[in-house]
Amino acid sequence: MSVTLQSAPFDPGQLLSRFSVGRDETGAIASFTGLARAERGQTTALELEAYEGFTDAEIAKAVNAAIHRFGLQDAVVVHRIGAIAPGEAIVFVATAAPHRRAAFEACDHLMDWLKSRAPFWKKEHGPDGARWIEPTDRDRTDAGRWDTPFDTPASQAAQDDDK
Amino acid sequence: MSVTLQSAPFDPGQLLSRFSVGRDETGAIASFTGLARAERGQTTALELEAYEGFTDAEIAKAVNAAIHRFGLQDAVVVHRIGAIAPGEAIVFVATAAPHRRAAFEACDHLMDWLKSRAPFWKKEHGPDGARWIEPTDRDRTDAGRWDTPFDTPASQAAQDDDK
Amino acid sequence: MAKVLLFGRFADVAGWREKTIEAATLADLRTALSADPHLAEALAGPSVQVAVDKALVRADIALTAASEVAFLPPMSGG
Amino acid sequence: MAKVLLFGRFADVAGWREKTIEAATLADLRTALSADPHLAEALAGPSVQVAVDKALVRADIALTAASEVAFLPPMSGG
């Protein structure tokens, strides 16, 4: 299992190559790559802020929970921080499992969690200036699909208390 | 869109690298890599037979249907044929969409289709000899998740007639 | 007359993968193949599909010298 | 006394990201930060979280010179 925050661009394919070698008992690897969209010129750059030592630890907790919940053999998350240009990868998630259902569901789940509950702060730069972004309702609904009575993340519980 | 059947081993990461460059308006790339499992020595090799010109055409039909159904920007399928050693990739599917739900669902759907309805014949070689494999009940159930009244593939309809 | 292709376990059962066989129709071809009782039994199984010139067919069909007829066992998926 | 970190729009509002501030408790620290009314308003918003030494806290807590207190706006996700 590994979680990396990095400001340098990365090639998702290189990460998948590294993740997929030497797996004699892994039947299934699902991966997801999130890319920055240009939005037809409306977004010139994305800026992601993390709290290093906190953000990576929270992601690692979520990844370990997913490994346990879905019976994964391994998982990796690489997340960009800082300024990201359109077309560049923002996030890469890969999951390894004996069978494909677990690999897909864990990858989907981790992305929903990362998009709505991971401790990042996101600024969109466009022709009219910059603005801070919060999760969309769709992001919250997607993440909510995975909630169980046993599974309310600490950060979510704290948020609910504040409301 | 591209569909490739090939007998040479491939690196899924290299395919993902190629698929993910120059995508300014793609927010999401989902990928799946199926690997041959050693099954703790029970499987020494997998042998996949295709009907070239038919198998690739059927896959292309399924990919085009998925592009339409899920609103994909692009999709790629690479499938091994011939003898495949444990740890080697059998299949790679990648889907590109503006948002992640469509990319995930299309990739998941295509894999279910490939695992249960694609025209391949699979032989497993083990210490006790070789045997031909047919789709598992789980494969059929997984593929059935995606059926709609408008969406009974020709090959499936033909199978049902024969039963 | 047609080029006949056998896939998967059909080729194992018959001991050949490709053969040119004299037959005016698909029904005639099936009759000719029935000379091998093991192959006849395999081809009569459930979920067997037949493709003529790479298109699945369910009814009888006329064959020409250029026809390619493929007998497809239940597909295993990839 | 504590090292205070502001994230996201809080840093934009305050005009700083990191500062050492004299405070014996988290409540004292909040009072000290309220000297800036814009920051006070931002910190009072919904879904604001506070981490002391990289762990989220909800109650008041004593601070030492080594404490690191982070004010976290609603997280946007990655």
CSV table of C-alpha atoms in Angstrom, one decimal:
chain,number,residue,atom,x,y,z
A,1,MET,CA,0.0,0.0,0.0
A,2,SER,CA,1.3,3.5,-0.7
A,3,VAL,CA,0.0,7.0,-0.7
A,4,THR,CA,2.0,9.8,-2.3
A,5,LEU,CA,1.4,13.6,-2.5
A,6,GLN,CA,3.6,15.2,-5.1
A,7,SER,CA,3.8,18.5,-6.9
A,8,ALA,CA,5.6,17.1,-10.0
A,9,PRO,CA,3.4,15.9,-12.9
A,10,PHE,CA,3.2,12.1,-13.3
A,11,ASP,CA,2.4,9.6,-16.0
A,12,PRO,CA,-0.4,7.3,-14.8
A,13,GLY,CA,0.8,4.6,-17.2
A,14,GLN,CA,4.2,4.4,-15.5
A,15,LEU,CA,2.4,4.0,-12.1
A,16,LEU,CA,0.2,1.2,-13.5
A,17,SER,CA,3.3,-0.6,-15.0
A,18,ARG,CA,5.0,-0.5,-11.6
A,19,PHE,CA,1.8,-1.6,-9.8
A,20,SER,CA,1.1,-4.6,-12.1
A,21,VAL,CA,4.4,-6.5,-12.3
A,22,GLY,CA,5.1,-9.7,-10.4
A,23,ARG,CA,1.5,-10.4,-9.4
A,24,ASP,CA,1.0,-14.2,-9.8
A,25,GLU,CA,-2.2,-14.3,-7.7
A,26,THR,CA,-3.8,-11.0,-8.7
A,27,GLY,CA,-6.6,-11.5,-11.2
A,28,ALA,CA,-7.8,-8.0,-11.4
A,29,ILE,CA,-6.3,-4.5,-11.3
A,30,ALA,CA,-8.7,-1.5,-11.6
A,31,SER,CA,-7.3,2.0,-12.0
A,32,PHE,CA,-8.6,5.4,-12.2
A,33,THR,CA,-6.9,8.6,-13.4
A,34,GLY,CA,-8.5,12.0,-12.9
A,35,LEU,CA,-7.3,14.6,-15.3
A,36,ALA,CA,-7.7,18.4,-15.1
A,37,ARG,CA,-10.2,19.6,-17.7
A,38,ALA,CA,-9.7,22.8,-19.7
A,39,GLU,CA,-13.5,23.4,-19.7
A,40,ARG,CA,-13.1,25.1,-23.1
A,41,GLY,CA,-10.7,27.7,-21.7
A,42,GLN,CA,-12.8,28.4,-18.6
A,43,THR,CA,-10.2,26.7,-16.4
A,44,THR,CA,-6.6,27.7,-17.1
A,45,ALA,CA,-5.2,25.9,-14.0
A,46,LEU,CA,-6.2,24.0,-10.9
A,47,GLU,CA,-4.4,24.6,-7.6
A,48,LEU,CA,-4.6,22.0,-4.9
A,49,GLU,CA,-3.6,22.6,-1.3
A,50,ALA,CA,-3.0,19.7,1.1
A,51,TYR,CA,-2.0,19.6,4.8
A,52,GLU,CA,1.1,17.4,4.5
A,53,GLY,CA,1.3,14.9,7.3
A,54,PHE,CA,-2.5,15.1,7.8
A,55,THR,CA,-3.9,14.8,4.2
A,56,ASP,CA,-1.7,11.8,3.4
A,57,ALA,CA,-2.5,10.1,6.8
A,58,GLU,CA,-6.2,10.5,6.2
A,59,ILE,CA,-5.9,9.1,2.7
A,60,ALA,CA,-3.8,6.2,4.1
A,61,LYS,CA,-6.6,5.5,6.6
A,62,ALA,CA,-9.2,5.4,3.8
A,63,VAL,CA,-7.0,3.1,1.7
A,64,ASN,CA,-6.4,0.7,4.6
A,65,ALA,CA,-10.1,0.6,5.3
A,66,ALA,CA,-10.8,-0.2,1.6
A,67,ILE,CA,-8.2,-2.9,1.6
A,68,HIS,CA,-9.9,-4.5,4.6
A,69,ARG,CA,-13.5,-3.9,3.3
A,70,PHE,CA,-13.0,-5.2,-0.2
A,71,GLY,CA,-10.3,-7.8,0.4
A,72,LEU,CA,-7.7,-6.1,-1.7
A,73,GLN,CA,-4.2,-7.5,-2.2
A,74,ASP,CA,-2.8,-4.0,-2.7
A,75,ALA,CA,-3.7,-0.4,-3.5
A,76,VAL,CA,-1.9,2.8,-4.5
A,77,VAL,CA,-2.9,6.4,-4.5
A,78,VAL,CA,-0.8,9.2,-6.0
A,79,HIS,CA,-2.2,12.7,-5.8
A,80,ARG,CA,-0.9,16.0,-7.2
A,81,ILE,CA,-0.7,19.1,-5.1
A,82,GLY,CA,0.1,22.7,-6.2
A,83,ALA,CA,-0.6,24.0,-9.7
A,84,ILE,CA,-2.0,21.6,-12.3
A,85,ALA,CA,-2.5,22.4,-16.0
A,86,PRO,CA,-5.4,21.1,-18.1
A,87,GLY,CA,-4.7,17.6,-19.5
A,88,GLU,CA,-2.4,16.8,-16.6
A,89,ALA,CA,-3.3,13.9,-14.2
A,90,ILE,CA,-4.5,15.0,-10.7
A,91,VAL,CA,-5.0,11.7,-9.1
A,92,PHE,CA,-4.2,8.0,-9.8
A,93,VAL,CA,-5.8,5.1,-7.9
A,94,ALA,CA,-5.1,1.5,-8.5
A,95,THR,CA,-6.4,-1.6,-6.7
A,96,ALA,CA,-5.4,-5.2,-6.9
A,97,ALA,CA,-7.7,-8.2,-6.0
A,98,PRO,CA,-8.1,-11.8,-7.0
A,99,HIS,CA,-11.4,-11.0,-8.8
A,100,ARG,CA,-12.6,-7.9,-10.7
A,101,ARG,CA,-15.7,-7.0,-8.7
A,102,ALA,CA,-13.7,-6.2,-5.6
A,103,ALA,CA,-11.0,-4.3,-7.6
A,104,PHE,CA,-13.6,-2.2,-9.4
A,105,GLU,CA,-15.7,-1.4,-6.3
A,106,ALA,CA,-12.7,-0.5,-4.2
A,107,CYS,CA,-11.3,1.8,-6.9
A,108,ASP,CA,-14.7,3.5,-7.4
A,109,HIS,CA,-15.2,3.8,-3.6
A,110,LEU,CA,-11.8,5.3,-3.1
A,111,MET,CA,-12.4,7.9,-5.8
A,112,ASP,CA,-15.7,8.9,-4.3
A,113,TRP,CA,-14.0,9.3,-1.0
A,114,LEU,CA,-11.1,11.3,-2.4
A,115,LYS,CA,-13.4,13.6,-4.4
A,116,SER,CA,-15.7,14.4,-1.5
A,117,ARG,CA,-14.0,13.8,1.8
A,118,ALA,CA,-10.2,13.9,1.3
A,119,PRO,CA,-8.6,17.0,3.0
A,120,PHE,CA,-7.7,19.1,0.0
A,121,TRP,CA,-8.6,22.6,-0.9
A,122,LYS,CA,-9.0,23.4,-4.5
A,123,LYS,CA,-8.8,26.7,-6.4
A,124,GLU,CA,-9.8,27.0,-10.0
A,125,HIS,CA,-8.0,29.7,-12.1
A,126,GLY,CA,-9.9,31.0,-15.1
A,127,PRO,CA,-10.0,34.0,-17.3
A,128,ASP,CA,-12.2,35.8,-14.7
A,129,GLY,CA,-9.8,35.1,-11.8
A,130,ALA,CA,-9.6,32.4,-9.2
A,131,ARG,CA,-12.3,30.7,-7.0
A,132,TRP,CA,-12.3,28.1,-4.2
A,133,ILE,CA,-14.2,24.9,-5.0
A,134,GLU,CA,-16.3,22.8,-2.6
A,135,PRO,CA,-17.6,19.2,-3.3
A,136,THR,CA,-20.6,19.1,-5.6
A,137,ASP,CA,-23.9,17.5,-4.4
A,138,ARG,CA,-23.1,14.7,-6.8
A,139,ASP,CA,-19.8,14.1,-5.1
A,140,ARG,CA,-21.5,13.9,-1.7
A,141,THR,CA,-24.2,11.5,-3.0
A,142,ASP,CA,-21.6,9.3,-4.7
A,143,ALA,CA,-19.6,9.1,-1.5
A,144,GLY,CA,-22.8,8.4,0.5
A,145,ARG,CA,-23.4,5.2,-1.5
A,146,TRP,CA,-20.7,3.5,0.5
A,147,ASP,CA,-21.8,4.5,4.0
A,148,THR,CA,-22.7,1.8,6.4
A,149,PRO,CA,-23.7,2.1,10.1
A,150,PHE,CA,-20.1,1.0,10.9
A,151,ASP,CA,-18.4,3.3,8.6
A,152,THR,CA,-18.7,7.0,9.3
A,153,PRO,CA,-15.3,8.6,8.7
A,154,ALA,CA,-14.0,10.8,11.5
A,155,SER,CA,-13.8,13.8,9.3
A,156,GLN,CA,-17.4,13.3,8.1
A,157,ALA,CA,-18.7,12.9,11.7
A,158,ALA,CA,-16.9,16.1,12.7
A,159,GLN,CA,-18.5,17.9,9.7
A,160,ASP,CA,-22.0,16.6,10.6
A,161,ASP,CA,-21.5,17.9,14.2
A,162,ASP,CA,-20.8,21.4,12.9
A,163,LYS,CA,-23.9,21.6,10.8
B,1,MET,CA,-11.7,3.6,-30.4
B,2,SER,CA,-9.5,0.6,-30.9
B,3,VAL,CA,-9.7,-3.1,-30.4
B,4,THR,CA,-6.6,-5.3,-30.7
B,5,LEU,CA,-6.1,-9.1,-30.4
B,6,GLN,CA,-2.5,-10.0,-30.0
B,7,SER,CA,-0.4,-13.0,-29.0
B,8,ALA,CA,2.6,-11.0,-27.7
B,9,PRO,CA,2.6,-10.0,-24.0
B,10,PHE,CA,1.8,-6.3,-23.3
B,11,ASP,CA,2.5,-3.8,-20.5
B,12,PRO,CA,-0.9,-2.4,-19.4
B,13,GLY,CA,0.9,0.7,-18.1
B,14,GLN,CA,2.3,1.5,-21.6
B,15,LEU,CA,-1.3,1.2,-23.0
B,16,LEU,CA,-2.6,3.6,-20.3
B,17,SER,CA,0.2,6.1,-21.0
B,18,ARG,CA,-0.7,6.2,-24.6
B,19,PHE,CA,-4.4,6.4,-23.9
B,20,SER,CA,-4.1,9.3,-21.4
B,21,VAL,CA,-2.0,11.9,-23.2
B,22,GLY,CA,-3.4,15.0,-24.9
B,23,ARG,CA,-6.8,14.8,-23.3
B,24,ASP,CA,-7.7,18.4,-22.4
B,25,GLU,CA,-11.5,17.7,-21.9
B,26,THR,CA,-11.3,14.2,-20.4
B,27,GLY,CA,-11.8,14.3,-16.6
B,28,ALA,CA,-11.8,10.6,-16.1
B,29,ILE,CA,-10.0,7.5,-17.3
B,30,ALA,CA,-11.0,4.2,-15.8
B,31,SER,CA,-8.9,1.1,-16.7
B,32,PHE,CA,-9.0,-2.6,-16.0
B,33,THR,CA,-6.3,-5.1,-16.4
B,34,GLY,CA,-7.0,-8.8,-16.1
B,35,LEU,CA,-4.0,-11.0,-15.1
B,36,ALA,CA,-3.6,-14.7,-15.4
B,37,ARG,CA,-3.5,-16.2,-11.8
B,38,ALA,CA,-1.1,-19.1,-10.9
B,39,GLU,CA,-3.8,-20.5,-8.5
B,40,ARG,CA,-0.9,-21.7,-6.3
B,41,GLY,CA,0.5,-23.9,-9.1
B,42,GLN,CA,-2.9,-25.2,-10.2
B,43,THR,CA,-2.7,-23.2,-13.4
B,44,THR,CA,0.5,-23.3,-15.3
B,45,ALA,CA,-0.8,-21.6,-18.4
B,46,LEU,CA,-3.9,-20.2,-20.0
B,47,GLU,CA,-4.7,-20.7,-23.7
B,48,LEU,CA,-7.1,-18.4,-25.4
B,49,GLU,CA,-8.5,-19.0,-28.8
B,50,ALA,CA,-10.2,-16.3,-30.9
B,51,TYR,CA,-11.8,-16.3,-34.3
B,52,GLU,CA,-9.9,-13.5,-35.9
B,53,GLY,CA,-12.1,-11.2,-37.9
B,54,PHE,CA,-15.2,-12.3,-35.9
B,55,THR,CA,-14.0,-12.0,-32.3
B,56,ASP,CA,-12.5,-8.5,-32.8
B,57,ALA,CA,-15.6,-7.4,-34.8
B,58,GLU,CA,-17.9,-8.5,-32.0
B,59,ILE,CA,-15.7,-6.7,-29.4
B,60,ALA,CA,-15.7,-3.5,-31.5
B,61,LYS,CA,-19.6,-3.7,-31.6
B,62,ALA,CA,-19.7,-3.9,-27.8
B,63,VAL,CA,-17.2,-1.1,-27.4
B,64,ASN,CA,-19.1,1.2,-29.8
B,65,ALA,CA,-22.4,0.4,-28.0
B,66,ALA,CA,-20.7,1.3,-24.7
B,67,ILE,CA,-19.3,4.6,-26.1
B,68,HIS,CA,-22.9,5.5,-27.1
B,69,ARG,CA,-24.6,4.2,-24.0
B,70,PHE,CA,-22.2,5.8,-21.5
B,71,GLY,CA,-21.3,8.9,-23.5
B,72,LEU,CA,-17.6,8.0,-23.7
B,73,GLN,CA,-15.0,10.2,-25.4
B,74,ASP,CA,-12.9,7.1,-26.2
B,75,ALA,CA,-12.2,3.5,-25.3
B,76,VAL,CA,-9.6,0.9,-26.0
B,77,VAL,CA,-9.5,-2.9,-25.6
B,78,VAL,CA,-6.4,-5.0,-26.0
B,79,HIS,CA,-6.8,-8.8,-25.6
B,80,ARG,CA,-4.2,-11.5,-25.5
B,81,ILE,CA,-4.7,-14.7,-27.5
B,82,GLY,CA,-2.6,-17.9,-27.5
B,83,ALA,CA,-0.6,-19.1,-24.4
B,84,ILE,CA,-0.5,-16.8,-21.4
B,85,ALA,CA,1.7,-17.4,-18.3
B,86,PRO,CA,0.6,-16.6,-14.7
B,87,GLY,CA,1.2,-13.0,-13.9
B,88,GLU,CA,0.8,-11.9,-17.5
B,89,ALA,CA,-1.9,-9.5,-18.6
B,90,ILE,CA,-4.8,-11.1,-20.5
B,91,VAL,CA,-7.0,-8.1,-21.1
B,92,PHE,CA,-6.7,-4.3,-20.8
B,93,VAL,CA,-9.7,-2.0,-21.1
B,94,ALA,CA,-9.6,1.8,-20.7
B,95,THR,CA,-12.5,4.3,-21.0
B,96,ALA,CA,-12.4,8.1,-21.2
B,97,ALA,CA,-15.2,10.4,-20.2
B,98,PRO,CA,-15.8,13.9,-18.9
B,99,HIS,CA,-16.8,12.5,-15.5
B,100,ARG,CA,-15.9,9.5,-13.5
B,101,ARG,CA,-19.2,7.7,-13.1
B,102,ALA,CA,-19.5,7.1,-16.8
B,103,ALA,CA,-15.9,6.0,-17.2
B,104,PHE,CA,-16.2,3.5,-14.3
B,105,GLU,CA,-19.5,2.1,-15.4
B,106,ALA,CA,-18.5,1.7,-19.0
B,107,CYS,CA,-15.2,-0.1,-18.0
B,108,ASP,CA,-17.1,-2.4,-15.6
B,109,HIS,CA,-19.7,-3.1,-18.2
B,110,LEU,CA,-17.2,-3.9,-20.9
B,111,MET,CA,-15.3,-6.3,-18.6
B,112,ASP,CA,-18.5,-8.1,-17.7
B,113,TRP,CA,-19.3,-8.4,-21.4
B,114,LEU,CA,-15.8,-9.5,-22.3
B,115,LYS,CA,-15.7,-12.1,-19.5
B,116,SER,CA,-19.1,-13.7,-20.3
B,117,ARG,CA,-20.1,-13.0,-23.9
B,118,ALA,CA,-17.0,-12.3,-25.9
B,119,PRO,CA,-16.2,-15.0,-28.5
B,120,PHE,CA,-13.2,-16.6,-26.9
B,121,TRP,CA,-12.5,-20.2,-26.0
B,122,LYS,CA,-10.3,-20.7,-23.0
B,123,LYS,CA,-8.2,-23.7,-21.9
B,124,GLU,CA,-6.5,-24.0,-18.6
B,125,HIS,CA,-3.3,-26.0,-18.3
B,126,GLY,CA,-2.5,-27.4,-14.9
B,127,PRO,CA,-0.5,-30.3,-13.4
B,128,ASP,CA,-3.3,-32.7,-14.2
B,129,GLY,CA,-3.6,-31.7,-17.8
B,130,ALA,CA,-5.8,-29.2,-19.7
B,131,ARG,CA,-9.5,-28.4,-19.6
B,132,TRP,CA,-11.8,-26.1,-21.5
B,133,ILE,CA,-13.4,-23.3,-19.4
B,134,GLU,CA,-16.9,-21.9,-19.7
B,135,PRO,CA,-18.2,-18.7,-18.1
B,136,THR,CA,-19.1,-19.0,-14.4
B,137,ASP,CA,-22.6,-18.3,-13.1
B,138,ARG,CA,-21.1,-15.2,-11.5
B,139,ASP,CA,-19.9,-14.0,-14.9
B,140,ARG,CA,-23.4,-14.5,-16.4
B,141,THR,CA,-25.0,-12.7,-13.4
B,142,ASP,CA,-22.5,-9.8,-13.7
B,143,ALA,CA,-23.2,-9.4,-17.4
B,144,GLY,CA,-27.0,-9.6,-16.8
B,145,ARG,CA,-26.7,-6.5,-14.6
B,146,TRP,CA,-26.4,-4.4,-17.8
B,147,ASP,CA,-29.2,-5.9,-19.8
B,148,THR,CA,-32.1,-3.6,-20.9
B,149,PRO,CA,-35.1,-4.5,-23.1
B,150,PHE,CA,-33.3,-2.7,-26.0
B,151,ASP,CA,-30.0,-4.4,-25.4
B,152,THR,CA,-29.9,-8.1,-26.1
B,153,PRO,CA,-26.7,-8.8,-27.9
B,154,ALA,CA,-27.0,-10.9,-31.1
B,155,SER,CA,-24.7,-13.6,-29.7
B,156,GLN,CA,-26.8,-13.9,-26.5
B,157,ALA,CA,-30.1,-14.1,-28.4
B,158,ALA,CA,-28.6,-16.9,-30.5
B,159,GLN,CA,-27.5,-18.7,-27.4
B,160,ASP,CA,-30.9,-18.4,-25.8
B,161,ASP,CA,-32.5,-19.9,-28.9
B,162,ASP,CA,-30.4,-22.9,-28.6
B,163,LYS,CA,-31.3,-23.7,-25.0
C,1,MET,CA,-18.2,-26.8,-50.7
C,2,ALA,CA,-17.0,-24.7,-47.8
C,3,LYS,CA,-14.0,-24.0,-45.6
C,4,VAL,CA,-15.0,-25.3,-42.2
C,5,LEU,CA,-13.4,-24.1,-39.0
C,6,LEU,CA,-13.7,-25.7,-35.6
C,7,PHE,CA,-13.0,-23.8,-32.4
C,8,GLY,CA,-12.3,-24.7,-28.8
C,9,ARG,CA,-13.1,-28.3,-27.8
C,10,PHE,CA,-14.7,-29.0,-31.2
C,11,ALA,CA,-11.2,-29.1,-32.7
C,12,ASP,CA,-10.0,-31.4,-29.9
C,13,VAL,CA,-12.9,-33.7,-30.4
C,14,ALA,CA,-12.5,-33.8,-34.2
C,15,GLY,CA,-8.7,-33.8,-34.3
C,16,TRP,CA,-8.7,-31.0,-36.9
C,17,ARG,CA,-9.2,-27.3,-37.0
C,18,GLU,CA,-9.8,-26.5,-40.6
C,19,LYS,CA,-11.0,-28.6,-43.6
C,20,THR,CA,-12.6,-28.0,-47.0
C,21,ILE,CA,-15.8,-30.0,-47.2
C,22,GLU,CA,-18.3,-30.6,-50.1
C,23,ALA,CA,-21.7,-29.3,-49.2
C,24,ALA,CA,-24.4,-27.2,-50.9
C,25,THR,CA,-26.1,-26.0,-47.7
C,26,LEU,CA,-25.4,-25.8,-44.0
C,27,ALA,CA,-27.7,-28.7,-43.4
C,28,ASP,CA,-25.8,-30.8,-45.9
C,29,LEU,CA,-22.5,-29.8,-44.2
C,30,ARG,CA,-23.9,-30.9,-40.8
C,31,THR,CA,-24.8,-34.3,-42.3
C,32,ALA,CA,-21.3,-34.7,-43.7
C,33,LEU,CA,-19.7,-33.8,-40.4
C,34,SER,CA,-22.0,-36.4,-38.7
C,35,ALA,CA,-19.8,-39.1,-40.1
C,36,ASP,CA,-17.7,-38.5,-37.0
C,37,PRO,CA,-20.1,-39.5,-34.2
C,38,HIS,CA,-18.0,-37.7,-31.5
C,39,LEU,CA,-18.1,-34.4,-33.5
C,40,ALA,CA,-21.8,-34.9,-34.2
C,41,GLU,CA,-22.5,-35.2,-30.5
C,42,ALA,CA,-20.4,-32.1,-29.6
C,43,LEU,CA,-22.1,-30.0,-32.3
C,44,ALA,CA,-25.5,-31.0,-31.1
C,45,GLY,CA,-24.8,-29.6,-27.6
C,46,PRO,CA,-26.5,-26.6,-26.1
C,47,SER,CA,-25.3,-23.0,-26.8
C,48,VAL,CA,-23.4,-24.0,-29.9
C,49,GLN,CA,-23.3,-21.3,-32.5
C,50,VAL,CA,-22.6,-21.3,-36.2
C,51,ALA,CA,-21.1,-18.4,-38.2
C,52,VAL,CA,-21.1,-18.3,-42.0
C,53,ASP,CA,-18.7,-15.7,-43.4
C,54,LYS,CA,-18.3,-14.4,-39.8
C,55,ALA,CA,-22.0,-13.7,-39.2
C,56,LEU,CA,-24.0,-15.8,-36.8
C,57,VAL,CA,-26.7,-17.8,-38.6
C,58,ARG,CA,-29.6,-19.7,-37.1
C,59,ALA,CA,-31.5,-21.1,-40.1
C,60,ASP,CA,-30.2,-23.2,-43.0
C,61,ILE,CA,-28.3,-21.4,-45.6
C,62,ALA,CA,-26.8,-22.1,-49.1
C,63,LEU,CA,-23.0,-22.4,-49.2
C,64,THR,CA,-20.6,-21.5,-52.0
C,65,ALA,CA,-17.0,-22.6,-52.6
C,66,ALA,CA,-16.0,-19.3,-50.9
C,67,SER,CA,-18.1,-19.8,-47.8
C,68,GLU,CA,-16.4,-20.0,-44.4
C,69,VAL,CA,-18.4,-21.9,-41.8
C,70,ALA,CA,-17.3,-21.8,-38.2
C,71,PHE,CA,-18.6,-24.0,-35.4
C,72,LEU,CA,-18.4,-22.2,-32.1
C,73,PRO,CA,-18.7,-24.0,-28.8
C,74,PRO,CA,-20.1,-22.0,-25.8
C,75,MET,CA,-17.9,-19.0,-25.5
C,76,SER,CA,-15.8,-18.8,-22.4
C,77,GLY,CA,-15.3,-15.1,-22.4
C,78,GLY,CA,-11.8,-13.6,-22.2
D,1,MET,CA,1.6,29.5,22.4
D,2,ALA,CA,1.1,27.6,19.2
D,3,LYS,CA,2.0,27.4,15.6
D,4,VAL,CA,-1.2,28.3,13.7
D,5,LEU,CA,-1.8,27.1,10.1
D,6,LEU,CA,-4.5,28.4,7.8
D,7,PHE,CA,-5.7,26.5,4.8
D,8,GLY,CA,-7.6,27.3,1.6
D,9,ARG,CA,-9.7,30.5,1.6
D,10,PHE,CA,-8.8,31.1,5.3
D,11,ALA,CA,-5.3,32.0,4.3
D,12,ASP,CA,-6.7,34.3,1.6
D,13,VAL,CA,-9.0,36.0,4.1
D,14,ALA,CA,-6.3,36.5,6.7
D,15,GLY,CA,-3.5,37.3,4.4
D,16,TRP,CA,-1.2,34.8,6.1
D,17,ARG,CA,-0.7,31.0,6.1
D,18,GLU,CA,1.4,30.4,9.2
D,19,LYS,CA,1.9,32.4,12.4
D,20,THR,CA,3.0,31.7,16.0
D,21,ILE,CA,0.4,33.0,18.5
D,22,GLU,CA,0.3,33.2,22.3
D,23,ALA,CA,-2.6,31.1,23.6
D,24,ALA,CA,-3.0,28.6,26.5
D,25,THR,CA,-6.0,26.9,25.0
D,26,LEU,CA,-7.8,26.5,21.7
D,27,ALA,CA,-10.5,28.8,23.0
D,28,ASP,CA,-7.9,31.5,23.8
D,29,LEU,CA,-6.5,31.1,20.4
D,30,ARG,CA,-9.9,31.6,18.7
D,31,THR,CA,-10.3,34.8,20.8
D,32,ALA,CA,-6.9,36.0,19.7
D,33,LEU,CA,-7.7,35.3,16.0
D,34,SER,CA,-11.0,37.2,16.4
D,35,ALA,CA,-9.0,40.4,16.4
D,36,ASP,CA,-9.4,40.0,12.6
D,37,PRO,CA,-13.2,40.2,12.0
D,38,HIS,CA,-13.0,38.8,8.5
D,39,LEU,CA,-11.1,35.8,9.7
D,40,ALA,CA,-13.4,35.4,12.8
D,41,GLU,CA,-16.4,35.3,10.4
D,42,ALA,CA,-14.7,32.7,8.1
D,43,LEU,CA,-13.7,30.5,11.0
D,44,ALA,CA,-17.3,30.6,12.4
D,45,GLY,CA,-18.7,29.1,9.2
D,46,PRO,CA,-20.3,25.7,8.8
D,47,SER,CA,-18.1,22.6,8.2
D,48,VAL,CA,-15.0,24.2,9.5
D,49,GLN,CA,-12.6,21.7,11.2
D,50,VAL,CA,-9.7,22.2,13.6
D,51,ALA,CA,-6.7,19.9,13.9
D,52,VAL,CA,-4.3,20.0,16.8
D,53,ASP,CA,-1.1,18.2,16.1
D,54,LYS,CA,-2.7,16.7,12.9
D,55,ALA,CA,-5.7,15.2,14.8
D,56,LEU,CA,-9.2,16.6,14.4
D,57,VAL,CA,-10.5,18.1,17.7
D,58,ARG,CA,-14.0,19.1,18.5
D,59,ALA,CA,-13.7,20.3,22.2
D,60,ASP,CA,-11.5,22.9,23.8
D,61,ILE,CA,-7.9,21.7,24.4
D,62,ALA,CA,-4.8,23.0,26.1
D,63,LEU,CA,-2.0,24.1,23.9
D,64,THR,CA,1.8,24.0,24.4
D,65,ALA,CA,4.6,25.9,22.6
D,66,ALA,CA,5.0,22.8,20.4
D,67,SER,CA,1.3,22.6,19.4
D,68,GLU,CA,0.4,22.9,15.8
D,69,VAL,CA,-3.1,24.2,15.2
D,70,ALA,CA,-4.6,24.0,11.7
D,71,PHE,CA,-7.9,25.6,10.7
D,72,LEU,CA,-9.4,23.7,7.8
D,73,PRO,CA,-12.2,25.1,5.6
D,74,PRO,CA,-14.8,22.7,4.1
D,75,MET,CA,-12.7,20.2,2.2
D,76,SER,CA,-13.1,20.3,-1.5
D,77,GLY,CA,-11.8,16.8,-2.2
D,78,GLY,CA,-9.1,16.0,-4.7
